[in-house]
Structures are given as structure tokens and as C-alpha cells.
Tab-separated table of C-alpha atoms in Angstrom:
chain	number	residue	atom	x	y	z
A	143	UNK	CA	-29.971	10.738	0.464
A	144	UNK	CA	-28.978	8.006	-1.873
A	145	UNK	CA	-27.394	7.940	-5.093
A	146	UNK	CA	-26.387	5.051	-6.901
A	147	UNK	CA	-24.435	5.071	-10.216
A	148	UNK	CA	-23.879	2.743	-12.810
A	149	UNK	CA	-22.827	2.437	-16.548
A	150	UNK	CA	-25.023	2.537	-20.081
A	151	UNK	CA	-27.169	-0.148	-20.491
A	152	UNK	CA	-27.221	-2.096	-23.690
A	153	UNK	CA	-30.548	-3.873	-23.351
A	154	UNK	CA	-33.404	-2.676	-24.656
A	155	UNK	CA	-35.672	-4.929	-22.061
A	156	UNK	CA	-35.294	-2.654	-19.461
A	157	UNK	CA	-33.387	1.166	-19.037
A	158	UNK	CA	-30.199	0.914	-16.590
A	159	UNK	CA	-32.148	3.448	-14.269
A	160	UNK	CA	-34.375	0.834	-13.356
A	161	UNK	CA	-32.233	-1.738	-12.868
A	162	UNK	CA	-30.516	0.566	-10.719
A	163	UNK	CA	-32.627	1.557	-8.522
A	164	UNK	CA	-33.937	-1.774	-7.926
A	165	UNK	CA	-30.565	-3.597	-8.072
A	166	UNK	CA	-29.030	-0.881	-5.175
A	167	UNK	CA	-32.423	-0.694	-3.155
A	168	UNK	CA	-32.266	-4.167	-2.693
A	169	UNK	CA	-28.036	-4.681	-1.316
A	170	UNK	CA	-29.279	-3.054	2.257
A	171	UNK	CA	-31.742	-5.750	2.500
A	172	UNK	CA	-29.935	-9.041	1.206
A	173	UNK	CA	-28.603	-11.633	3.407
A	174	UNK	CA	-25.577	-13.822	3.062
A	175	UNK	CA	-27.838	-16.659	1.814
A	176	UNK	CA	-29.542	-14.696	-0.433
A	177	UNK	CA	-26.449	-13.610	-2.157
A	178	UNK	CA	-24.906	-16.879	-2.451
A	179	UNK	CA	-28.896	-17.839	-3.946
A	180	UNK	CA	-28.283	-14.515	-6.644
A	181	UNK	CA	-24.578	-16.466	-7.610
A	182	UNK	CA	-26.027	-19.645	-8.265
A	183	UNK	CA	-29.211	-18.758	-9.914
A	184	UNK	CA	-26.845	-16.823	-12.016
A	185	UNK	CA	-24.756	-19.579	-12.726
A	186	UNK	CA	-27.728	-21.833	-13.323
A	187	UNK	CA	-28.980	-19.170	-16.006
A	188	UNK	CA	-32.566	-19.191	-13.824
A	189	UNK	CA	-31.350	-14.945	-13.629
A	190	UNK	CA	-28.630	-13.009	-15.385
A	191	UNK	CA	-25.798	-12.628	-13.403
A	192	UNK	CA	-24.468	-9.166	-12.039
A	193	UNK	CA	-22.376	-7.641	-14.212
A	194	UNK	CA	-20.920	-5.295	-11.135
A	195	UNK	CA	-17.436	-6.837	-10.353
A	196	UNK	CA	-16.547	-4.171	-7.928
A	197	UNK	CA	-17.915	-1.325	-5.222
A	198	UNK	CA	-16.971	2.296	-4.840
A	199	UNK	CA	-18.877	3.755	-1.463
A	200	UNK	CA	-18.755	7.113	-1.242
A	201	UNK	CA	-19.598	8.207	2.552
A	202	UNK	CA	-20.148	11.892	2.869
A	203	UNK	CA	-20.235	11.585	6.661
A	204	UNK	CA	-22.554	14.197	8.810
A	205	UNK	CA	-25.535	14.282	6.728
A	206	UNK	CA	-25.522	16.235	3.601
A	207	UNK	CA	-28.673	17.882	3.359
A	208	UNK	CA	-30.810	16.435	0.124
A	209	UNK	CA	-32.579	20.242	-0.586
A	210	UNK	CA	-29.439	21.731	-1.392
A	211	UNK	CA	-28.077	18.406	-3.217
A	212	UNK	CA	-30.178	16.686	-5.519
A	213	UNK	CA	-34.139	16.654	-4.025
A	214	UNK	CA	-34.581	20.477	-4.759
A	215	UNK	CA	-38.024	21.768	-3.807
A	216	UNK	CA	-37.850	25.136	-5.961
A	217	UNK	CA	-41.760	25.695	-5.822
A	218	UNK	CA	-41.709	25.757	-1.888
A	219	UNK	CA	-41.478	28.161	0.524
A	220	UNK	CA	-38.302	30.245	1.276
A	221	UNK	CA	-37.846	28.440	4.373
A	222	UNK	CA	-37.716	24.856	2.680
A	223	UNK	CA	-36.240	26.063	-0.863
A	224	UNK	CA	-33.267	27.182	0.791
A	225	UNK	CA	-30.758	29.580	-1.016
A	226	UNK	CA	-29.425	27.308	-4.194
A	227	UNK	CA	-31.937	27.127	-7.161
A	228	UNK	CA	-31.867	24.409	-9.945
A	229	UNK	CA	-29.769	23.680	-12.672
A	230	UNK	CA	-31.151	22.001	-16.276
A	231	UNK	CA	-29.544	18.197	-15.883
A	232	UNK	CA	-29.063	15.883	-19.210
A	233	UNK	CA	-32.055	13.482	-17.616
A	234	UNK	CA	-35.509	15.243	-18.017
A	235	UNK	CA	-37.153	16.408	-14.903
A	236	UNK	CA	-34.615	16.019	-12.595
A	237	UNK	CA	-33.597	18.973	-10.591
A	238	UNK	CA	-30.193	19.033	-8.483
A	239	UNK	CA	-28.369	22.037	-7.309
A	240	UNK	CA	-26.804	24.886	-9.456
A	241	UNK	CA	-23.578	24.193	-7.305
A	242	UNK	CA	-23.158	20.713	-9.248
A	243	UNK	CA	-22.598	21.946	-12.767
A	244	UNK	CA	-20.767	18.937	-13.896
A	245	UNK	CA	-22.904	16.244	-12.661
A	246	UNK	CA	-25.944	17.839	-13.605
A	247	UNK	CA	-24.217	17.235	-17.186
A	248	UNK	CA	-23.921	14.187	-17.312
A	249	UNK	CA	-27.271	13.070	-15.275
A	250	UNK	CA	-27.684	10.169	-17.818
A	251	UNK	CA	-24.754	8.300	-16.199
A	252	UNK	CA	-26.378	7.782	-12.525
A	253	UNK	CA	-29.865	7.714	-10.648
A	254	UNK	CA	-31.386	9.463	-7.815
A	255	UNK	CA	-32.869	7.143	-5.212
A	256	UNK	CA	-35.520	9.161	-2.959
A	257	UNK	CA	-36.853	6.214	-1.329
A	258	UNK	CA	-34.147	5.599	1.039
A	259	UNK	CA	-34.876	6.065	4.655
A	260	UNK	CA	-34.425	4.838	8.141
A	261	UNK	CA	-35.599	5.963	11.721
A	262	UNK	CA	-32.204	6.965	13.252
A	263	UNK	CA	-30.461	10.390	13.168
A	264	UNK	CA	-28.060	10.345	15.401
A	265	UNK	CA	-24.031	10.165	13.320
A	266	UNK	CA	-22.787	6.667	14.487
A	267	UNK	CA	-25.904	5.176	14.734
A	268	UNK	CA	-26.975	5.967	11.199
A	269	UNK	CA	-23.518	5.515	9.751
A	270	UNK	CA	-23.564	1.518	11.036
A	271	UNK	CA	-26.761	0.857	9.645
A	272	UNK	CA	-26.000	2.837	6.269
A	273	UNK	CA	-22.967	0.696	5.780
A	274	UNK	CA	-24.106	-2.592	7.242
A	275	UNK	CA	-27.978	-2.508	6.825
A	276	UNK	CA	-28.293	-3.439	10.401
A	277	UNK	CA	-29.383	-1.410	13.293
A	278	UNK	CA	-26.415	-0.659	15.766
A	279	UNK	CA	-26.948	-2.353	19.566
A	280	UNK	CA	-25.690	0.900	21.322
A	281	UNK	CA	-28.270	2.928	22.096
A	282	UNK	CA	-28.511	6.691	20.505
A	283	UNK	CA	-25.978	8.891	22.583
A	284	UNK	CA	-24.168	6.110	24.543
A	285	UNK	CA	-22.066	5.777	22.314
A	286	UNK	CA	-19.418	6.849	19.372
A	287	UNK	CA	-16.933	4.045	18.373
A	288	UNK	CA	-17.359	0.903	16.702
A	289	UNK	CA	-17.252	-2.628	18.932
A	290	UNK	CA	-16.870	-5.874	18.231
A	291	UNK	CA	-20.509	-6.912	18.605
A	292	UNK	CA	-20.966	-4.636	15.348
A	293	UNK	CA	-22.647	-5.925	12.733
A	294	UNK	CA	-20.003	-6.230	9.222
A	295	UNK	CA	-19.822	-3.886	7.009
A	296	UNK	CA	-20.789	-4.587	3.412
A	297	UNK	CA	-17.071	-4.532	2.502
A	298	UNK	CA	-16.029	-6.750	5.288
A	299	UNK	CA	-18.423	-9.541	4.002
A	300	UNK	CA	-16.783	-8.639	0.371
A	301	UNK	CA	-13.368	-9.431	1.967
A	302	UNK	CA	-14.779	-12.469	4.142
A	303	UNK	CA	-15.762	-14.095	0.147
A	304	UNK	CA	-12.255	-12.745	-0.942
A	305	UNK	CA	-10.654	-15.001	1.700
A	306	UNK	CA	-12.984	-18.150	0.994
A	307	UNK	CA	-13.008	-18.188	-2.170
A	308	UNK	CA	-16.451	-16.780	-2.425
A	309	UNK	CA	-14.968	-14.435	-5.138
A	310	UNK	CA	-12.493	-14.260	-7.371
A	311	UNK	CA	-8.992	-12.653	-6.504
A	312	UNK	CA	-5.029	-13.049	-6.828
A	313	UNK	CA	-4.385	-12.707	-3.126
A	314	UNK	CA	-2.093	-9.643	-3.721
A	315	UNK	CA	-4.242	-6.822	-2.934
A	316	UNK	CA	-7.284	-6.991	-0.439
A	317	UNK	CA	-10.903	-7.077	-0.966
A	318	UNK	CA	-12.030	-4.175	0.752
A	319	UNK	CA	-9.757	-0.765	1.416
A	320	UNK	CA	-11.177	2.711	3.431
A	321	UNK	CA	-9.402	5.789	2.193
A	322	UNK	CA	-7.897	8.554	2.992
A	323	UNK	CA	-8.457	7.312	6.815
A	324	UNK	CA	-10.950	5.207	9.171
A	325	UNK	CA	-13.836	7.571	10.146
A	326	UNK	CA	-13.260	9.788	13.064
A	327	UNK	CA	-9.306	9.858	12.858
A	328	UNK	CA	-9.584	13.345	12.142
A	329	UNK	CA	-12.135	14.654	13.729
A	330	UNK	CA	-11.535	17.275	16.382
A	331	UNK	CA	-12.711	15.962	19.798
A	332	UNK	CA	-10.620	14.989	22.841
A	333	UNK	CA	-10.297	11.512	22.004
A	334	UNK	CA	-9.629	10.334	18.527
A	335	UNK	CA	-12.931	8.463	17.666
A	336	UNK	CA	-13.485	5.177	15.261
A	337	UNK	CA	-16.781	5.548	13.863
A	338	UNK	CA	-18.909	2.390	13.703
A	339	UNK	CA	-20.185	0.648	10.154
A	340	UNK	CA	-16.802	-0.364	8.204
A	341	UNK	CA	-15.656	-2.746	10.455
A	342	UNK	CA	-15.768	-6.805	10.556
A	343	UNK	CA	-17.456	-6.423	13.527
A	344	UNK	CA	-18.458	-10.360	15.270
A	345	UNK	CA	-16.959	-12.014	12.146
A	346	UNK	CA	-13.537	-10.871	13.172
A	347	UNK	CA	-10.989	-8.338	12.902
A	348	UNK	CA	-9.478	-10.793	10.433
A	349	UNK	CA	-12.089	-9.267	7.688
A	350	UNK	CA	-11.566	-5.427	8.632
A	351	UNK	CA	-10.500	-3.634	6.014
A	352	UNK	CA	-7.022	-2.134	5.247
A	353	UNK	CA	-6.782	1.448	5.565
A	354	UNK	CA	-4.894	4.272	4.204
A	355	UNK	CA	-3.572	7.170	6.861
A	356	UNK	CA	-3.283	10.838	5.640
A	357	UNK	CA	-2.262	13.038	8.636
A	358	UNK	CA	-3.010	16.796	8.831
A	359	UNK	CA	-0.926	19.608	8.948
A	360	UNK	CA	-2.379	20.989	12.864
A	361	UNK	CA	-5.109	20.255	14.618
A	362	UNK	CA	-7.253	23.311	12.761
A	363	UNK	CA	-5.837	22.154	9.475
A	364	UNK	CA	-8.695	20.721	7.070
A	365	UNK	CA	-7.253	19.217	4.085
A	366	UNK	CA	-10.325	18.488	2.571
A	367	UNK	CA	-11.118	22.261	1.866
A	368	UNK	CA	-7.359	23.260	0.425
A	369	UNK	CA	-5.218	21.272	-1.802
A	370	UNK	CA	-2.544	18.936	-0.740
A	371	UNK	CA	0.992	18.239	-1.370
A	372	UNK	CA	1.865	14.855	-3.059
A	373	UNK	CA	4.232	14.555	0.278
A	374	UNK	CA	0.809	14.650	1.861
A	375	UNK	CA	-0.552	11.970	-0.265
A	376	UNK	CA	1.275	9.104	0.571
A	377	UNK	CA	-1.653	6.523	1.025
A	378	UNK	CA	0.119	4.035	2.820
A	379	UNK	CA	-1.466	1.723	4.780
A	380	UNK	CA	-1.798	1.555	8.207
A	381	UNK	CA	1.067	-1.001	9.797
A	382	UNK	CA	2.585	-1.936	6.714
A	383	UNK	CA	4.630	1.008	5.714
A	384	UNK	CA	8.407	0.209	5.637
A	385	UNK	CA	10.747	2.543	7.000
A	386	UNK	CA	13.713	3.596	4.826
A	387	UNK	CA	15.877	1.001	6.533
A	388	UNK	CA	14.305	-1.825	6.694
A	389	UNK	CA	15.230	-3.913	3.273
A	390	UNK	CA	13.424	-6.947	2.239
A	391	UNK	CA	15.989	-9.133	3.193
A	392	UNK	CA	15.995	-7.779	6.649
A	393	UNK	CA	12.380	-8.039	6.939
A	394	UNK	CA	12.273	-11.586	5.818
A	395	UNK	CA	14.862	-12.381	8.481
A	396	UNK	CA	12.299	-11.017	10.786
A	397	UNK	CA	9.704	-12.941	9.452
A	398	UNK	CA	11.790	-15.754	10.329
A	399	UNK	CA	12.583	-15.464	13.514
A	400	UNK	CA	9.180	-14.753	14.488
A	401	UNK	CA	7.843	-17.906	12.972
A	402	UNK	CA	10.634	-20.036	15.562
A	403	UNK	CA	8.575	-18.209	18.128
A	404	UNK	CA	5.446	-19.235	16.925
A	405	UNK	CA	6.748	-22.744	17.003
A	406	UNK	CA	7.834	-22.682	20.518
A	407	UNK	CA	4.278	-21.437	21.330
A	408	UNK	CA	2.582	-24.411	19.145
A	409	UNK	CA	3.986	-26.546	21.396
A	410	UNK	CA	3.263	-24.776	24.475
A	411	UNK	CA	-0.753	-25.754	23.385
A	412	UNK	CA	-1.638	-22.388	22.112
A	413	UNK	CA	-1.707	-23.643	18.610
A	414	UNK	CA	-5.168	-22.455	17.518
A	415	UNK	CA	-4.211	-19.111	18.103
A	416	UNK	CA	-1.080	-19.252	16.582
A	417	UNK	CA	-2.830	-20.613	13.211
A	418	UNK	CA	-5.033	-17.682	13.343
A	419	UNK	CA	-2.346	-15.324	13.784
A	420	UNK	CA	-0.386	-16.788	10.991
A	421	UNK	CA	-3.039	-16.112	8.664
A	422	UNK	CA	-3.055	-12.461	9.517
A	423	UNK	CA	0.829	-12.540	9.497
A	424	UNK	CA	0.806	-14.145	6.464
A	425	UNK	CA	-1.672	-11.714	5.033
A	426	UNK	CA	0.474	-8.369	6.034
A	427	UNK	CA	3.606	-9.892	4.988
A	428	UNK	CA	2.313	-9.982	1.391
A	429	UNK	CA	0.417	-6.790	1.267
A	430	UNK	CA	3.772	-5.384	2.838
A	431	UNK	CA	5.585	-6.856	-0.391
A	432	UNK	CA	3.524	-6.350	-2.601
A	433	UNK	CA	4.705	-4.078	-5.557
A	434	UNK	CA	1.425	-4.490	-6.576
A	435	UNK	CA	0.073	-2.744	-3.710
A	436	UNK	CA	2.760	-0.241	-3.775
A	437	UNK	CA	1.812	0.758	-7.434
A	438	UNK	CA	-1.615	0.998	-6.688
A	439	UNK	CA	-1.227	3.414	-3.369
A	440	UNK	CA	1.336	5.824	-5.705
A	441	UNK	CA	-1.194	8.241	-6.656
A	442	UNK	CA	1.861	10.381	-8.218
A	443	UNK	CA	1.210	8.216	-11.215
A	444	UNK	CA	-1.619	10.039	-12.150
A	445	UNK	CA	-1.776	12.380	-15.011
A	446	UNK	CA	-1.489	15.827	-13.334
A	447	UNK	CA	-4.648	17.173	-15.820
A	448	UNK	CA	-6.565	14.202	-14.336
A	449	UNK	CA	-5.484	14.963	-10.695
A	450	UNK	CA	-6.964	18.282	-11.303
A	451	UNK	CA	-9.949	17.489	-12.540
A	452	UNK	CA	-10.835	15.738	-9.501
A	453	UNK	CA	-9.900	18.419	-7.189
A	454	UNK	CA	-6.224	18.430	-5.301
A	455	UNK	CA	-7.958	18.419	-2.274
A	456	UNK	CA	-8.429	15.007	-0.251
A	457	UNK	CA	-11.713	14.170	-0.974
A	458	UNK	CA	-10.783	14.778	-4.804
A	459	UNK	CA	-7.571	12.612	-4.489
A	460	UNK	CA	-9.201	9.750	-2.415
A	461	UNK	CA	-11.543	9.326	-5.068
A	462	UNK	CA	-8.935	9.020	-7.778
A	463	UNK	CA	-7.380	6.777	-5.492
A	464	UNK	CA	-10.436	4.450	-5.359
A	465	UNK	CA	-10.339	4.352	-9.009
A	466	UNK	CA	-6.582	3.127	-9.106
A	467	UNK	CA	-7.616	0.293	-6.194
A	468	UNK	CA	-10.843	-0.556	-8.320
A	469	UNK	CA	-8.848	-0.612	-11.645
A	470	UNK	CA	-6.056	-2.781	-9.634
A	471	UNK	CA	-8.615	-5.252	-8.871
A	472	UNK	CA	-9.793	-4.330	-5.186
A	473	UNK	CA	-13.434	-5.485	-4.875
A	474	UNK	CA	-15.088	-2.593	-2.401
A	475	UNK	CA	-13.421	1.004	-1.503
A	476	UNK	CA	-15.023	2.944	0.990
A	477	UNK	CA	-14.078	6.964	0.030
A	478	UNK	CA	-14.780	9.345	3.376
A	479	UNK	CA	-15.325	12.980	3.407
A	480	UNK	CA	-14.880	13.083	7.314
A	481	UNK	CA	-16.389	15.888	9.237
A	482	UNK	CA	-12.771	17.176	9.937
A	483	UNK	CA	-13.992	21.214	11.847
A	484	UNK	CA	-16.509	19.562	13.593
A	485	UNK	CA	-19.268	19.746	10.925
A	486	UNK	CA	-18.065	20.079	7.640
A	487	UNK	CA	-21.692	18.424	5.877
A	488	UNK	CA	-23.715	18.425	9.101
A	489	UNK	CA	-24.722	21.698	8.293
A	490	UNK	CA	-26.773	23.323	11.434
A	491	UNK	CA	-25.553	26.897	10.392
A	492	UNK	CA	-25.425	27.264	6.566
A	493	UNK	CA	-21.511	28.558	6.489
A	494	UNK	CA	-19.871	29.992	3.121
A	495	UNK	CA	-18.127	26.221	3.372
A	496	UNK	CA	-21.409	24.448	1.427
A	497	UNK	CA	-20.709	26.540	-1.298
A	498	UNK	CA	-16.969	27.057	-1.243
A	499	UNK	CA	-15.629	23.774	-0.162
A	500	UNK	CA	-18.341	21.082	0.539
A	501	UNK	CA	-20.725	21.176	-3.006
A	502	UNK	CA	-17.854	21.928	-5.405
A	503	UNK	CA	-15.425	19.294	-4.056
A	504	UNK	CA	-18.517	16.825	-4.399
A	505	UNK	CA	-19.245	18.077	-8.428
A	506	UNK	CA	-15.891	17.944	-9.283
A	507	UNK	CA	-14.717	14.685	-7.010
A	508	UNK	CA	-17.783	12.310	-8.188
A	509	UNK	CA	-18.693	14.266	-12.102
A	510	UNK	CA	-14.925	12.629	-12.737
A	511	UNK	CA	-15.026	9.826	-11.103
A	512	UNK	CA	-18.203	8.489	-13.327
A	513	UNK	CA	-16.467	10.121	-16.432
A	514	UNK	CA	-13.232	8.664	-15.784
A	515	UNK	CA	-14.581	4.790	-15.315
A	516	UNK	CA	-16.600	5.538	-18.335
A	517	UNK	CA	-13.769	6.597	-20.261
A	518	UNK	CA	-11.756	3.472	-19.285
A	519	UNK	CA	-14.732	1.052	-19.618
A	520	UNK	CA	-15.043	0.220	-16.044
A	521	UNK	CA	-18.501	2.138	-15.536
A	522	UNK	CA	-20.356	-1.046	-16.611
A	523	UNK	CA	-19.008	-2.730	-14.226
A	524	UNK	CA	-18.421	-0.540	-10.941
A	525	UNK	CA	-21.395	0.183	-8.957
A	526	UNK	CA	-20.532	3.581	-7.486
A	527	UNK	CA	-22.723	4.560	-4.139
A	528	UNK	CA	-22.469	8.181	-2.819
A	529	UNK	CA	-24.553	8.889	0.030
A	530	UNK	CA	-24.238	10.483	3.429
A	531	UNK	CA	-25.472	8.701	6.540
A	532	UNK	CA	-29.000	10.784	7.263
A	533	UNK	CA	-30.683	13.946	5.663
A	534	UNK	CA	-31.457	17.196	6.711
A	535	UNK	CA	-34.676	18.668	8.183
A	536	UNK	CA	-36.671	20.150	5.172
A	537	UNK	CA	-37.468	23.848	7.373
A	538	UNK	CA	-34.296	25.662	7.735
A	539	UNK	CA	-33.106	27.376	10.701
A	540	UNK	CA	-33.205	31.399	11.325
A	541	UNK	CA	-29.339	30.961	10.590
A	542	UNK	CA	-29.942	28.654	7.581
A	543	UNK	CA	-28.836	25.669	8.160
A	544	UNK	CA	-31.168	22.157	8.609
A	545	UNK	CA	-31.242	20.002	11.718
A	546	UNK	CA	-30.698	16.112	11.437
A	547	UNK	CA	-33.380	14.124	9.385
């Protein structure tokens, strides 16, 4: 399932669905190459050129299944129909589930895309190729966290340009962020996973992203189905939180000290990877720093009507969040709704959760999100992407729920 959202279009050539669907069907099969041949053609006035100046990726990890979402089949039989019926949306003939009430709405403000598939349906292996377009080298089952031989995530290549100049940006806040954690640092298994797909992978951990940690309450704790405290919210990012103590001043002197080091190992003929860890020093020192960054994590700053609106609960928060980093001037936010009990939207028993937690944090999360950026004049140019990494098998199960698809 697939859904890609954009702003109004104002030309009367062609409708924005269109371009749409055809402008976010085509990212998962672009090259490098072919982007930098989209940038110059654009500059060369041989094609338009994109009007998208930044990426919100919504990942709604464990598969949400599309027949109780927005590919409704209401004319089928009980067993494929499943238990949610439709609900009239603004766009004509478009059915989605009576459990999204606000974004059925305001249907005239994104696009359904059916036609995305792939052949894998197994969680890490479809979540790598989802977010990198690129099949994953471990083999299904042998397998869970991400490696170096990877392939980069869309973001990462978005961050690679930031550093290079391929893009424009003031240096003070990255390219690409992940909120409210990496994928898999909640999840309940024995060791604490990293899922692969929104990592650098072989072009180096130079180009990962930066990451925001929000911890949980106990290990049964699910803070995406309750609402949470703004002590809770604190979206700092991993490694470059200050502690209380720690002034600038001291920090600097820190700074410093390590850079005699780093001296005394230039001349001890290790100096090529001392430059390359002065560019990542240099690189955490001002994100550290940064009150730019700072302002942009404080998600206290919010109106508190707005913060409703979107839902107290993380997945409702992280999504403002990626709004503040967008409106900052970060180029790509990955948003995850992480399977945090286990399952959560890979739904093999159809639990009171879909409906209680999982499809009205979704409506009220994403309906605000496109409202919001419209609002503000940043829908035009934000290409918003909510998706989960596989379907759901269209019969149901005797307990209702759907297998992987």
C-alpha cells in the first residue's frame, strides 16, 4: 500500500493526481544519474523542474493491511470485505475506511497508488527495498538488522547531496532525520534490533541519518497507543544531547583537546582517517550547538490545540515533529509507527487495537499533517509518502486478521 500526497495544482495541463502518481511511481526506480539528468534538464528548461523541496516518509512498519485502509472491496465476500465498510471521500469513487473520517474529507489533497508491489513479504526484507528501491542481499529469515553492504536509503542519498553540494542547505541542520527512534529500538525481542532500509549503507555511516530517541515507560509500555508527557517528548538526538553540566565553554575546551590528539595521530601516518573523522566531528559539534537544531527538536512550542489535533500519542507527535524539521529546512524525515507489542499493524489476529489505536492515530496523525502544510503553504512543496512495507492477504483468517502479502 502506497500513498503519496502532494499540494493543489495550479496548471490546467495536467491534474496534480497525475503528476503524482507518476512523479512518486517513478522515485523507487531512479538512479543517481538519472536524478542529477532530472536537475539539469530542469535547469536547461528541456523539463520543468520539481517543485518538491523536501520529503516526509511515513513508515507504518508491519504491513498495514490495504482492505481495511484505503483499497476497500465492499462488494466481496465476507471473508475479503472484512469488518469496516466505506466512507463517502471528497474525490469521487474512491472508497477508504469508515475509521478515517478526516482523511476521507479531504481526499482532494492526496492520491491512492494501487500499483505498487514487490515479491518479498518478509518485515526487513521488504522494509530495505521500500526505503531504498533495492532488494536486500540477506536472504528471507537470515536475517533482521541492517549491515553495511545495505543498499542507502533514499534519505541517505538526500544527505550524501546535502554534504556535496548536490542541494541546497545552511549546514546547521541535517538533510535527513528518523523520528521518534531507528526501527526496532522498541520492539520487544531479546535483542534490541536495527531494522534495515534507513541507513547509508556502502556509502558510509558518514550519510546515516540523525535520529531522535524516545524511551518507554517499561518494557509492556506502548506509547504509541496512549498519550505522552512533554517530559517524554524530548526529541533529542542520539549522541548529541548535553548534560546539564556540560556548558559550551567546557565543551569547546573538549573540542580542543581532542583536536591536539588528532594531531599527534596525523603524524603518526593515520591521517586519512583522522580527516574523515574530523568531518564527522566537525559535523556533531555543530548540530550539538546548534540553537537551530535545538528550536526545531522543542516540540513544546507547538500550539497545544495543534498538538491535539494530531493525537498526543507518539505517532501523532512525531509527525508534528516532521513538520517543524521540514518547516526548519530538513530535506527528508522518515516518521515510524514501530511495531512496539510485537505486532501493532501486522495484524494476523484482528485485535480491538486496529480500531482503537492503529486506524484513528493514522486519520488523525496524517488528515493534519496534509492540513497543516496546506495551511502554512508548504503542501506544494512537501511530497508526503505514507506507506507500510507489504500488504495483507486479501482472505482473512477464522480469527480475522490477514497474513503477509
Amino acid at each position: 500500500m502506497l500513498r503519496i500526497v502532494g499540494g493543489d495544482s495550479h496548471s490546467g495541463r495536467a491534474s496534480r493526481r497525475t503528476l503524482l502518481q507518476a512523479a512518486g511511481a517513478g522515485l523507487f526506480g531512479l538512479t543517481l544519474p538519472k536524478l542529477y539528468a532530472v536537475e539539469q534538464g530542469g535547469k536547461s528548461g528541456i523539463v520543468p523542474p520539481a517543485r518538491a523541496k523536501s520529503v516526509i516518509f511515513m513508515m507504518l512498519f508491519g504491513g498495514p493491511s490495504q482492505l481495511e485502509t484505503f483499497d476497500l472491496k465492499p462488494n466481496s465476500p465476507t471473508k475479503i470485505r472484512g469488518p469496516f465498510g466505506p466512507t463517502p471521500c471528497k474525490t469521487p469513487g474512491l472508497l477508504i475506511s469508515d475509521q478515517l473520517p478526516r482523511l476521507a474529507k479531504i481526499s482532494d489533497k492526496f492520491c491512492v497508488i494501487k500499483t505498487m508491489t514487490h515479491t518479498y513479504n518478509d518485515h526487513s526484507t521488504a522494509g530495505h527495498y521500500m526505503q531504498t528501491g533495492h532488494p536486500w542481499h540477506v536472504a528471507i529469515g537470515q536475517g533482521f538488522n541492517a549491515t553495511p553492504r545495505d543498499w542507502p536509503s533514499i534519505g541517505s542519498i538526500v544527505e550524501y547531496l546535502g554534504q556535496h553540494g548536490g542541494i541546497p542547505t545552511d549546514g546547521r541542520l541535517p538533510s535527513y532525520v528518523v523520528t521518534p527512534n531507528f526501527l526496532g529500538r522498541l520492539e520487544e525481542y531479546t535483542i534490541q534490533l536495527r531494522r534495515p532500509g534507513e541507513y547509508a549503507g556502502w556509502l558510509g555511516r558518514g550519510y546515516d541519518p540523525l535520529t531522535t530517541m524516545i524511551n518507554k515507560r517499561d518494557a509492556k509500555d506502548n506509547p504509541y497507543f496512549r498519550e505522552c508527557t512533554d517530559e517524554e517528548l524530548n526529541f533529542q538526538i542520539q549522541g548529541l544531547t548535553l548534560p546539564p553540566e556540560m556548558t559550551l565553554d567546557r565543551l569547546d575546551r573538549r573540542r580542543s583537546l581532542l583536536a591536539q590528539f588528532d594531531d599527534q595521530l596525523r603524524q603518526g601516518g593515520v591521517s586519512s582517517a583522522i580527516t574523515a573523522l574530523d568531518k564527522f566531528q566537525t559535523r556533531a559539534w555543530s548540530l550539538a550547538t546548534s540553537e537551530q537544531t535545538r528550536k526545531a527538536l522543542d516540540i513544546k512550542a507547538e500550539p497545544k490545540d495543534l498538538r491535539d489535533k494530531y493525537g498526543r500519542n507518539l505517532f501523532g507527535q512525531s509527525t508534528l515533529m516532521a513538520r517543524r524539521l521540514v518547516e526548519a529546512g530538513v530535506k527528508y524525515v522518515t516518521v515510524h509507527y514501530e511495531a512496539v507489542d510485537g505486532y501493532s499493524w501486522d495484524s494476523h489476529v484482528h485485535s480491538d487495537d486496529v480500531k482503537k489505536h492503529l486506524l484513528p492515530g493514522l486519520d488523525n496523525a496524517l488528515a493534519s499533517l496534509l492540513e497543516d502544510l496546506n495551511q502554512r503553504g508548504l503542501l506544494d512543496e512537501t511530497l508526503v509518502v505514507c506507506l507500510g512495507e507489504m500488504g495483507r492477504t486479501p482472505a482473512a483468517s477464522d480469527r480475522w486478521g490477514r497474513g503477509h502479502w
